[in-house]
JSON list of C-alpha atoms in Angstrom, two decimals:
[
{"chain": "A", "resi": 1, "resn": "UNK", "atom": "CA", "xyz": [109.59, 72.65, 129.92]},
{"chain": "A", "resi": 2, "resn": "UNK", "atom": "CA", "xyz": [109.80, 76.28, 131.78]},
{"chain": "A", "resi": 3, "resn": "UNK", "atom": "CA", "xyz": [112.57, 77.24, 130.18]},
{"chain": "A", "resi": 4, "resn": "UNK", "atom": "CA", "xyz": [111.52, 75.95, 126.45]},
{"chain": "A", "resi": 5, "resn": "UNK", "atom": "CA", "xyz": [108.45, 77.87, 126.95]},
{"chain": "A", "resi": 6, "resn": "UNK", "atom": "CA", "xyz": [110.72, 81.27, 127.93]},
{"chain": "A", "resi": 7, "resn": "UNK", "atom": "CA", "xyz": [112.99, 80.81, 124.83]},
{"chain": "A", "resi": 8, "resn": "UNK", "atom": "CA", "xyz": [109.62, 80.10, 122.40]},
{"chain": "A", "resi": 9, "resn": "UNK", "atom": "CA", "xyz": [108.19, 83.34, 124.14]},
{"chain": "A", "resi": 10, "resn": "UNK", "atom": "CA", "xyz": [111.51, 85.27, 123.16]},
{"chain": "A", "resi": 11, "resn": "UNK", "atom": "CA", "xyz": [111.36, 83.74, 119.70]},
{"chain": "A", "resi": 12, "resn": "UNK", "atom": "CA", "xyz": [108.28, 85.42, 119.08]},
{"chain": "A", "resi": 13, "resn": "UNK", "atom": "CA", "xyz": [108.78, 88.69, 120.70]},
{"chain": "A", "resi": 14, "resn": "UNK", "atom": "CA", "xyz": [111.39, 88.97, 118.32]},
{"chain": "A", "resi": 15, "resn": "UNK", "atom": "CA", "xyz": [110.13, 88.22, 115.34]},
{"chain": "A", "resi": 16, "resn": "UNK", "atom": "CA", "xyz": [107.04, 90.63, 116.56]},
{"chain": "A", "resi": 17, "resn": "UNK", "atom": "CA", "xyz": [109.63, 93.13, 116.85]},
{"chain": "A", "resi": 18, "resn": "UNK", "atom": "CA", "xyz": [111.64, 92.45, 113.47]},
{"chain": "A", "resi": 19, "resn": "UNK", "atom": "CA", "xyz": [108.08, 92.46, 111.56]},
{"chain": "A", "resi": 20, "resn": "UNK", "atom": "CA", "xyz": [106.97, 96.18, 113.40]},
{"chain": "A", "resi": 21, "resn": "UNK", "atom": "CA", "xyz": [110.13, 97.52, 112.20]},
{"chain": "A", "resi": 22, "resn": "UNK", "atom": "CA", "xyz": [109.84, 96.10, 108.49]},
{"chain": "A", "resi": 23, "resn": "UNK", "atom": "CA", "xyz": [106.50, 97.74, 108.64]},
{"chain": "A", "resi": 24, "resn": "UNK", "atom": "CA", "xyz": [107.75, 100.85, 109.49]},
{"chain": "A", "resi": 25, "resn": "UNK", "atom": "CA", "xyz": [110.28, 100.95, 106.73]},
{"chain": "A", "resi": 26, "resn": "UNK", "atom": "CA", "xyz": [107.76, 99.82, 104.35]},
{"chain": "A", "resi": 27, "resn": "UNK", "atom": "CA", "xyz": [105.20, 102.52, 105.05]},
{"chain": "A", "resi": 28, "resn": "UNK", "atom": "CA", "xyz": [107.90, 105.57, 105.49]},
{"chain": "A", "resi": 29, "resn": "UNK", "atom": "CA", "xyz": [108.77, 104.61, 101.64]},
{"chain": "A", "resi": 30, "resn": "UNK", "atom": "CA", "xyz": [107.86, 107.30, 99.63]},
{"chain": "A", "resi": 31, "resn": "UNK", "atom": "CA", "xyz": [108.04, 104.63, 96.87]},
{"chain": "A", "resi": 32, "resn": "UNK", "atom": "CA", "xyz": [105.24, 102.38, 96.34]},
{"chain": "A", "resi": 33, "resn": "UNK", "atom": "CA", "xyz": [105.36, 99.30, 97.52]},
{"chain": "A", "resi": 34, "resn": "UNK", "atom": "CA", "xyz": [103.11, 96.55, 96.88]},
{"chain": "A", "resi": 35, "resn": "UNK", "atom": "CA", "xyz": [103.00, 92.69, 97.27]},
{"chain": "A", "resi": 36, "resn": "UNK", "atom": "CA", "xyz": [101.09, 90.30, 95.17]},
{"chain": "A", "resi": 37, "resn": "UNK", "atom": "CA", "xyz": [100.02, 86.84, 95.07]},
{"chain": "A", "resi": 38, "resn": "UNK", "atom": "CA", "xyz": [101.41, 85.14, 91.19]},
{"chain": "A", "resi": 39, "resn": "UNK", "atom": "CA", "xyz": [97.25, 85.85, 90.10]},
{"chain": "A", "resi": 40, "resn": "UNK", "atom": "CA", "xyz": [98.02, 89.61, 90.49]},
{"chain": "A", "resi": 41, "resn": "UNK", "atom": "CA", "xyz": [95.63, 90.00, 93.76]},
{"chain": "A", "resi": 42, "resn": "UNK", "atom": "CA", "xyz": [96.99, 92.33, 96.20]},
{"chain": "A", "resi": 43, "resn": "UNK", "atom": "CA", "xyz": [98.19, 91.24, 99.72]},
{"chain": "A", "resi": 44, "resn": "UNK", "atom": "CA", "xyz": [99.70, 94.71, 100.54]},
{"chain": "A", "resi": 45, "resn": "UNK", "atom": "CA", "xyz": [99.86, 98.28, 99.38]},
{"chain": "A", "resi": 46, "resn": "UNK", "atom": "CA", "xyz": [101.65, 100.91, 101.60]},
{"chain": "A", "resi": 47, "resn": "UNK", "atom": "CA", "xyz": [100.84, 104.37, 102.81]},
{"chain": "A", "resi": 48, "resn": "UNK", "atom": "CA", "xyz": [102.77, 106.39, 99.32]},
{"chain": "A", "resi": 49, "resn": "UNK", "atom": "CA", "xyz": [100.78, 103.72, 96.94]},
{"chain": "A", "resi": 50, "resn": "UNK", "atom": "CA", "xyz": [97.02, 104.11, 98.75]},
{"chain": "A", "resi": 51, "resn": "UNK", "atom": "CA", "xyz": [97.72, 108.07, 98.64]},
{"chain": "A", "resi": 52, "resn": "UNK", "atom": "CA", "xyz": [98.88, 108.21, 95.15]},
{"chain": "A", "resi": 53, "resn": "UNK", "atom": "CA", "xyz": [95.98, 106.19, 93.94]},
{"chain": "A", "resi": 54, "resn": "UNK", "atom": "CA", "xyz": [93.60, 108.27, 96.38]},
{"chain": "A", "resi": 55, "resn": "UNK", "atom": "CA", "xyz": [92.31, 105.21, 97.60]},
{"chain": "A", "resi": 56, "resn": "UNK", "atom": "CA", "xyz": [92.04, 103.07, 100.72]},
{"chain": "A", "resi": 57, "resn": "UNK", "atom": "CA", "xyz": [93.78, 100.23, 101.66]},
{"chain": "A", "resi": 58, "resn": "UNK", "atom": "CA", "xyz": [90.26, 98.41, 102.15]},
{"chain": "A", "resi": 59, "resn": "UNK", "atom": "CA", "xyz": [89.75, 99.66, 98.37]},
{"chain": "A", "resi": 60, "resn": "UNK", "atom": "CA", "xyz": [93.01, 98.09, 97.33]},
{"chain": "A", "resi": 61, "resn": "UNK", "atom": "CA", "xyz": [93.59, 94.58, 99.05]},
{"chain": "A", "resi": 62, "resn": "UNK", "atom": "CA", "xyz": [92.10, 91.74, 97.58]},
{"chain": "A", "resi": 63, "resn": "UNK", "atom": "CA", "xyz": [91.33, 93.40, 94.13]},
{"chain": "A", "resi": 64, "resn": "UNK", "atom": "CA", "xyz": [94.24, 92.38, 91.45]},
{"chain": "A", "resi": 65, "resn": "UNK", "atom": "CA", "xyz": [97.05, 95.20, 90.63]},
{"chain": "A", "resi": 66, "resn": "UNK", "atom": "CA", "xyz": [96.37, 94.27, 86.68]},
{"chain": "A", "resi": 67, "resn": "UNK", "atom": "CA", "xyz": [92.79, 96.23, 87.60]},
{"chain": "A", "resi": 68, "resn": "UNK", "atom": "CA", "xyz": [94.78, 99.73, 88.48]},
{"chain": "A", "resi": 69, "resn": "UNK", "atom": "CA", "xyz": [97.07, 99.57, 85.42]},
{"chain": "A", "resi": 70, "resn": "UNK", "atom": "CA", "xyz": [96.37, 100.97, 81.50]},
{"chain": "A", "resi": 71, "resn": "UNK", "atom": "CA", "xyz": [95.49, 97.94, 79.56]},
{"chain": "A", "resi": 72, "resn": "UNK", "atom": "CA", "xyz": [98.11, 99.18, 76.62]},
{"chain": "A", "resi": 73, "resn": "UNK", "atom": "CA", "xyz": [101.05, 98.56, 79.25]},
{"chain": "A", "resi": 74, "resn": "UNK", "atom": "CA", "xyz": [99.92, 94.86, 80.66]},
{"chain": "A", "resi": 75, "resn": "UNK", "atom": "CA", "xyz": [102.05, 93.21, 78.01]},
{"chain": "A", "resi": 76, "resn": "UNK", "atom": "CA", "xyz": [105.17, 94.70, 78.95]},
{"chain": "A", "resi": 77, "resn": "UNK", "atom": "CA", "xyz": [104.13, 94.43, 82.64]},
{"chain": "A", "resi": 78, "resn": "UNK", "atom": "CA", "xyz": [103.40, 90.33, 81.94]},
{"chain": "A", "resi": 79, "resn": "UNK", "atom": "CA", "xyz": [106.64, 89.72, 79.88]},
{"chain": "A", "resi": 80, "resn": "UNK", "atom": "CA", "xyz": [108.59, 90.84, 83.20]},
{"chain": "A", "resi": 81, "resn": "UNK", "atom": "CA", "xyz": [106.55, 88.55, 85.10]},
{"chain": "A", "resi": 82, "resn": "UNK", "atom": "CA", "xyz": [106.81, 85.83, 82.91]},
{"chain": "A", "resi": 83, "resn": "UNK", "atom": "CA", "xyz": [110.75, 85.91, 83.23]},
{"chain": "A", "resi": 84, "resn": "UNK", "atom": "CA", "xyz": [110.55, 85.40, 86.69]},
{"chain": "A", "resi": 85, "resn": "UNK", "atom": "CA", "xyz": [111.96, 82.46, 88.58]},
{"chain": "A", "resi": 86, "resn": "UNK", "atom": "CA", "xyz": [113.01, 80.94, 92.09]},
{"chain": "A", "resi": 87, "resn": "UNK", "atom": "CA", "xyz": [116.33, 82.99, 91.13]},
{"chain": "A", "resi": 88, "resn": "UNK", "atom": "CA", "xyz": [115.20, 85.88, 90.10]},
{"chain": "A", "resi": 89, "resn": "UNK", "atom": "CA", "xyz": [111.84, 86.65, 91.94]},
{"chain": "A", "resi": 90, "resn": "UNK", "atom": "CA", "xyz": [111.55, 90.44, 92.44]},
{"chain": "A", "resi": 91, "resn": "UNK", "atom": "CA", "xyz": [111.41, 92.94, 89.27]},
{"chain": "A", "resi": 92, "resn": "UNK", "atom": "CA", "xyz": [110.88, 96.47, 89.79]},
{"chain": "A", "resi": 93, "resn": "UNK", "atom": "CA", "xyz": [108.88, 98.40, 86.81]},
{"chain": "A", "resi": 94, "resn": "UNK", "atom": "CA", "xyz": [107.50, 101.71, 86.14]},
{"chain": "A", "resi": 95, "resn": "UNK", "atom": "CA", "xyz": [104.30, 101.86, 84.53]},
{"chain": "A", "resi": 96, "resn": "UNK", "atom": "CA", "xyz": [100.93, 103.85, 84.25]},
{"chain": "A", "resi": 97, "resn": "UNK", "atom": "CA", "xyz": [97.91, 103.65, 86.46]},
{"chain": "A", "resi": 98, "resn": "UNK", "atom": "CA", "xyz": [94.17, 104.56, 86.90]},
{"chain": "A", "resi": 99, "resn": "UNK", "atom": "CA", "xyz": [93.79, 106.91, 89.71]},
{"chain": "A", "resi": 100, "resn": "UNK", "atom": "CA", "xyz": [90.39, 107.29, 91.97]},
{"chain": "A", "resi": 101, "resn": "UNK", "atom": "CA", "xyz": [90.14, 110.49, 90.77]},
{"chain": "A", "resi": 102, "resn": "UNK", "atom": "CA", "xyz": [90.26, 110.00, 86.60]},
{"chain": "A", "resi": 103, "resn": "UNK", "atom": "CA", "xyz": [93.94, 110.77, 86.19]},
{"chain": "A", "resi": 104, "resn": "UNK", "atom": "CA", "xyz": [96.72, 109.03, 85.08]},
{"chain": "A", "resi": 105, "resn": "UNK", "atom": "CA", "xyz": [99.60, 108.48, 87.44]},
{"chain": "A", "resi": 106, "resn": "UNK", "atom": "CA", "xyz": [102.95, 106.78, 87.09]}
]
């Protein structure tokens, strides 16, 4: 039982270890990075995103990505989601967006 316990114990220092070091590549992106749940609401922004839109991650997370973008571009930004499947899953897209500050962004 001892030594199950040791090898769940190294399990999970490892995968502690794996996740701070995805982290860290994440945030030192200079691209921004974002992950949302199918509804559009935001589980994670990183550093280059919250600075770009000159907000806070507390002002980001939970609110929807569709919220931050120029309604003229959601159709385009929708008909890349809507090709999405378990094989193809990630898209990458450039669009416009509503900063804190009254600009536009990209």
């Amino acid at each position: 039982l001892k030594s199950i316990e040791l090898e769940l114990q190294k399990q999970k220092d490892a995968l502690e270890q794996s996740e701070r070091k995805y982290r860290q590549l994440v945030e030192s992106q200079t691209e921004f990075v974002i992950l949302s749940d199918p509804d559009t609401k935001i589980e994670f922004a990183n550093a280059a995103l919250q600075k770009a839109l000159g907000l806070a991650e507390s002002d980001i997370l939970g609110k929807r990505w569709k919220d931050f973008a120029i309604p003229e571009d959601l159709h385009m930004i929708e008909e890349q989601i809507m090709s999405l499947d378990p094989d193809h899953h990630i898209f990458l897209w450039e669009n416009r967006d509503k900063r804190a500050n009254g600009e536009l962004g990209w």
